[in-house]
Amino acid sequence: MRASNSFVGTEEYIAPEIITGAGHTSAVDWWALGILLYEMLYGYTPFRGKTRQRTFANILHKDIRFPASVSVSLPARQLIYRLLHRDPANRMGSYEGSNEIKQHPFFRGINWALVRGTAPPKMDAPLFSDDVGKGMGDAAATAAADNHTDMF
């Protein structure tokens, strides 16, 4: 896979190889998944600093910690740890992709074929404020607003 040298993204989710300019592959996505899982389970990202430079330094050098004050399963911690390996060559998912991750004990009991084949739930159309239909034609905006009068 060809490496890229682009630098975009939310700083707390940026993989080490992007910060160092070493070039990167899709392994950066597995790093971001690790950050997302950590944030979902602990309520904050693991490497956030007071400044952008401190955040980047933390990403490059700070050991990941799993606070005992939050009860998180061992498989979850192990998955996050493997996703946040600084060396992309050793990061979980780097070689086998999603199949390697889906086989991790954290996901035991998940029927991936069912997940993939399940239609997402229908979502209500967004409710509009004073700027009803901004960017919509007048008729479309009125129709959208009228569809939600039964909600109140």
Short mmCIF file of C-alpha atoms in Angstrom, two decimals:
data_model
loop_
_atom_site.label_atom_id
_atom_site.label_comp_id
_atom_site.label_asym_id
_atom_site.label_seq_id
_atom_site.Cartn_x
_atom_site.Cartn_y
_atom_site.Cartn_z
CA MET A 1 0.00 0.00 0.00
CA ARG A 2 1.31 3.45 -0.93
CA ALA A 3 2.07 5.85 1.93
CA SER A 4 0.65 9.36 2.02
CA ASN A 5 2.14 12.47 3.59
CA SER A 6 -1.02 14.54 4.09
CA PHE A 7 -1.64 16.13 7.48
CA VAL A 8 -5.32 16.54 8.29
CA GLY A 9 -7.59 15.59 11.15
CA THR A 10 -8.52 16.28 14.74
CA GLU A 11 -5.20 16.67 16.55
CA GLU A 12 -6.08 14.27 19.39
CA TYR A 13 -6.79 11.51 16.84
CA ILE A 14 -3.71 11.99 14.66
CA ALA A 15 -1.43 8.96 14.51
CA PRO A 16 2.27 9.26 15.38
CA GLU A 17 3.42 8.59 11.82
CA ILE A 18 1.46 11.60 10.59
CA ILE A 19 3.04 13.86 13.21
CA THR A 20 6.56 12.71 12.34
CA GLY A 21 5.91 13.01 8.61
CA ALA A 22 7.02 9.43 8.06
CA GLY A 23 4.24 8.79 5.58
CA HIS A 24 1.18 6.81 6.48
CA THR A 25 -1.19 4.11 5.32
CA SER A 26 -4.65 3.02 6.38
CA ALA A 27 -3.08 2.03 9.73
CA VAL A 28 -3.85 5.60 10.84
CA ASP A 29 -7.55 4.67 10.77
CA TRP A 30 -6.96 1.87 13.28
CA TRP A 31 -5.12 4.37 15.51
CA ALA A 32 -8.14 6.69 15.31
CA LEU A 33 -10.45 3.78 16.21
CA GLY A 34 -8.34 3.16 19.31
CA ILE A 35 -8.62 6.83 20.31
CA LEU A 36 -12.38 6.77 19.68
CA LEU A 37 -12.89 3.64 21.79
CA TYR A 38 -10.81 5.12 24.61
CA GLU A 39 -12.80 8.36 24.51
CA MET A 40 -16.12 6.50 24.48
CA LEU A 41 -15.14 4.37 27.48
CA TYR A 42 -13.25 6.94 29.57
CA GLY A 43 -14.86 10.21 28.52
CA TYR A 44 -11.71 11.89 27.20
CA THR A 45 -8.89 11.16 24.79
CA PRO A 46 -5.69 9.58 26.14
CA PHE A 47 -3.08 12.04 24.86
CA ARG A 48 -4.73 15.46 25.08
CA GLY A 49 -2.39 18.24 26.12
CA LYS A 50 -2.94 21.90 26.97
CA THR A 51 -1.53 22.93 23.61
CA ARG A 52 -1.37 21.36 20.18
CA GLN A 53 2.38 20.84 20.59
CA ARG A 54 1.87 19.12 23.98
CA THR A 55 -0.83 16.87 22.48
CA PHE A 56 1.55 15.86 19.70
CA ALA A 57 4.38 15.25 22.20
CA ASN A 58 2.02 13.08 24.26
CA ILE A 59 1.01 11.08 21.19
CA LEU A 60 4.67 10.48 20.37
CA HIS A 61 5.98 9.74 23.87
CA LYS A 62 3.38 9.35 26.63
CA ASP A 63 2.46 5.85 27.76
CA ILE A 64 -1.23 5.07 27.56
CA ARG A 65 -2.92 4.76 30.93
CA PHE A 66 -6.15 3.04 31.82
CA PRO A 67 -7.54 4.75 34.94
CA ALA A 68 -8.80 2.29 37.55
CA SER A 69 -11.53 4.80 38.45
CA VAL A 70 -13.47 3.65 35.36
CA SER A 71 -14.43 -0.01 35.10
CA VAL A 72 -13.41 -1.16 31.61
CA SER A 73 -13.05 -4.82 30.67
CA LEU A 74 -9.66 -6.39 30.05
CA PRO A 75 -10.54 -7.22 26.40
CA ALA A 76 -11.48 -3.56 25.80
CA ARG A 77 -8.21 -2.33 27.29
CA GLN A 78 -6.22 -4.91 25.31
CA LEU A 79 -7.94 -3.90 22.06
CA ILE A 80 -7.26 -0.20 22.67
CA TYR A 81 -3.65 -0.94 23.60
CA ARG A 82 -3.08 -2.88 20.37
CA LEU A 83 -4.82 -0.23 18.24
CA LEU A 84 -2.66 2.49 19.80
CA HIS A 85 0.68 0.84 19.07
CA ARG A 86 2.97 3.65 17.93
CA ASP A 87 4.66 1.53 15.28
CA PRO A 88 2.11 1.15 12.47
CA ALA A 89 3.79 -2.09 11.37
CA ASN A 90 2.81 -3.61 14.72
CA ARG A 91 -0.57 -1.88 15.09
CA MET A 92 -3.56 -4.19 15.13
CA GLY A 93 -5.35 -4.15 11.79
CA SER A 94 -2.30 -3.01 9.82
CA TYR A 95 -1.92 -6.28 7.93
CA GLU A 96 -5.19 -8.18 8.15
CA GLY A 97 -7.44 -5.14 8.29
CA SER A 98 -10.86 -5.30 9.87
CA ASN A 99 -10.90 -9.10 9.99
CA GLU A 100 -8.15 -9.09 12.60
CA ILE A 101 -10.03 -6.53 14.68
CA LYS A 102 -13.40 -8.25 14.36
CA GLN A 103 -11.86 -11.46 15.72
CA HIS A 104 -10.63 -9.76 18.89
CA PRO A 105 -12.26 -11.04 22.14
CA PHE A 106 -13.77 -7.57 22.73
CA PHE A 107 -16.16 -8.29 19.85
CA ARG A 108 -16.94 -11.89 20.87
CA GLY A 109 -20.58 -12.67 20.17
CA ILE A 110 -20.99 -10.04 17.43
CA ASN A 111 -22.56 -11.43 14.28
CA TRP A 112 -20.80 -9.23 11.72
CA ALA A 113 -22.88 -10.51 8.80
CA LEU A 114 -26.00 -9.47 10.69
CA VAL A 115 -24.51 -6.07 11.52
CA ARG A 116 -23.59 -5.49 7.90
CA GLY A 117 -26.99 -6.63 6.61
CA THR A 118 -29.11 -4.72 9.12
CA ALA A 119 -30.72 -1.54 7.84
CA PRO A 120 -30.02 1.50 10.01
CA PRO A 121 -32.95 2.86 12.00
CA LYS A 122 -35.04 5.51 10.31
CA MET A 123 -34.22 8.93 11.63
CA ASP A 124 -36.60 11.82 11.93
CA ALA A 125 -35.85 14.68 9.59
CA PRO A 126 -34.07 17.51 11.40
CA LEU A 127 -36.21 20.09 13.09
CA PHE A 128 -35.75 23.56 11.71
CA SER A 129 -35.33 26.77 13.65
CA ASP A 130 -35.96 30.33 12.48
CA ASP A 131 -33.92 29.78 9.34
CA VAL A 132 -36.34 27.11 8.12
CA GLY A 133 -35.12 25.49 4.99
CA LYS A 134 -31.98 27.52 4.58
CA GLY A 135 -30.63 26.30 1.26
CA MET A 136 -33.91 24.55 0.37
CA GLY A 137 -36.51 25.78 -2.04
CA ASP A 138 -39.50 27.50 -0.35
CA ALA A 139 -41.88 24.63 -1.13
CA ALA A 140 -39.44 22.03 0.22
CA ALA A 141 -38.84 24.07 3.38
CA THR A 142 -42.56 24.48 4.03
CA ALA A 143 -43.19 20.78 3.45
CA ALA A 144 -40.35 19.83 5.79
CA ALA A 145 -41.62 22.14 8.52
CA ASP A 146 -45.21 20.93 8.08
CA ASN A 147 -44.13 17.31 8.52
CA HIS A 148 -43.13 18.00 12.13
CA THR A 149 -46.11 19.88 13.50
CA ASP A 150 -47.51 16.62 14.89
CA MET A 151 -44.52 16.29 17.20
CA PHE A 152 -45.58 19.16 19.47
#
